[in-house]
Amino acid sequence: MTAASEGKFIVSMLNLTQGISVEVKHVFLISTKYLTIRRCWSLSIQKFYKLGIGHWALGIGHWALGIGHWALGKRNT
């Protein structure tokens, strides 16, 4: 990000709206330790801020959330 785009991002944050995002995913957890595949439901509830740039920021938020769940799953297996 350049300094100019960072400035626009900060300004857009002044006009944010709050929302709740609920995601339910059917996921397969693969455990290499026991060589098994577990099927489970993953429920994610995320509070987000919808910025002026809208869907792009929301998409980044969901992407980061997905990475977090993936890392959490890897640690727990």
GROMACS .gro file of C-alpha atoms in nm:
model
   77
    1MET     CA    1   0.000   0.000   0.000
    2THR     CA    2   0.124   0.345  -0.082
    3ALA     CA    3   0.095   0.638   0.155
    4ALA     CA    4  -0.187   0.783  -0.059
    5SER     CA    5  -0.394   0.465  -0.049
    6GLU     CA    6  -0.335   0.432   0.326
    7GLY     CA    7  -0.472   0.784   0.370
    8LYS     CA    8  -0.787   0.696   0.174
    9PHE     CA    9  -0.828   0.379   0.380
   10ILE     CA   10  -0.816   0.574   0.708
   11VAL     CA   11  -1.069   0.828   0.579
   12SER     CA   12  -1.304   0.551   0.466
   13MET     CA   13  -1.292   0.403   0.816
   14LEU     CA   14  -1.468   0.713   0.946
   15ASN     CA   15  -1.782   0.606   0.759
   16LEU     CA   16  -1.787   0.241   0.864
   17THR     CA   17  -2.098   0.044   0.950
   18GLN     CA   18  -2.109  -0.248   1.187
   19GLY     CA   19  -2.236  -0.589   1.093
   20ILE     CA   20  -2.228  -0.954   1.186
   21SER     CA   21  -2.114  -1.226   0.951
   22VAL     CA   22  -2.211  -1.585   1.023
   23GLU     CA   23  -2.052  -1.867   0.828
   24VAL     CA   24  -2.126  -2.236   0.852
   25LYS     CA   25  -1.884  -2.461   0.673
   26HIS     CA   26  -1.876  -2.836   0.630
   27VAL     CA   27  -1.510  -2.917   0.672
   28PHE     CA   28  -1.295  -3.227   0.665
   29LEU     CA   29  -1.013  -3.240   0.918
   30ILE     CA   30  -0.730  -3.470   0.819
   31SER     CA   31  -0.510  -3.599   1.101
   32THR     CA   32  -0.175  -3.730   0.982
   33LYS     CA   33  -0.094  -3.854   1.331
   34TYR     CA   34  -0.374  -4.112   1.331
   35LEU     CA   35  -0.428  -4.126   0.953
   36THR     CA   36  -0.798  -4.051   0.989
   37ILE     CA   37  -1.037  -3.806   0.832
   38ARG     CA   38  -1.293  -3.642   1.059
   39ARG     CA   39  -1.599  -3.467   0.921
   40CYS     CA   40  -1.740  -3.182   1.124
   41TRP     CA   41  -1.926  -2.855   1.106
   42SER     CA   42  -1.741  -2.531   1.156
   43LEU     CA   43  -1.945  -2.233   1.272
   44SER     CA   44  -1.780  -1.895   1.245
   45ILE     CA   45  -1.931  -1.576   1.377
   46GLN     CA   46  -1.737  -1.266   1.284
   47LYS     CA   47  -1.809  -0.906   1.372
   48PHE     CA   48  -1.692  -0.692   1.087
   49TYR     CA   49  -1.678  -0.331   0.981
   50LYS     CA   50  -1.800  -0.255   0.631
   51LEU     CA   51  -1.577   0.019   0.497
   52GLY     CA   52  -1.623   0.257   0.208
   53ILE     CA   53  -1.438   0.018  -0.021
   54GLY     CA   54  -1.699  -0.243   0.071
   55HIS     CA   55  -1.673  -0.595  -0.062
   56TRP     CA   56  -1.296  -0.586  -0.105
   57ALA     CA   57  -1.238  -0.518   0.266
   58LEU     CA   58  -1.504  -0.771   0.365
   59GLY     CA   59  -1.341  -1.028   0.138
   60ILE     CA   60  -1.004  -0.971   0.302
   61GLY     CA   61  -1.168  -1.015   0.643
   62HIS     CA   62  -1.320  -1.349   0.546
   63TRP     CA   63  -0.994  -1.462   0.388
   64ALA     CA   64  -0.804  -1.386   0.710
   65LEU     CA   65  -1.073  -1.566   0.910
   66GLY     CA   66  -1.038  -1.871   0.688
   67ILE     CA   67  -0.662  -1.874   0.732
   68GLY     CA   68  -0.709  -1.851   1.109
   69HIS     CA   69  -0.937  -2.155   1.114
   70TRP     CA   70  -0.697  -2.348   0.893
   71ALA     CA   71  -0.405  -2.270   1.124
   72LEU     CA   72  -0.614  -2.359   1.430
   73GLY     CA   73  -0.710  -2.690   1.273
   74LYS     CA   74  -0.348  -2.769   1.195
   75ARG     CA   75  -0.246  -2.701   1.556
   76ASN     CA   76  -0.521  -2.920   1.701
   77THR     CA   77  -0.457  -3.228   1.486
   0.00000   0.00000   0.00000
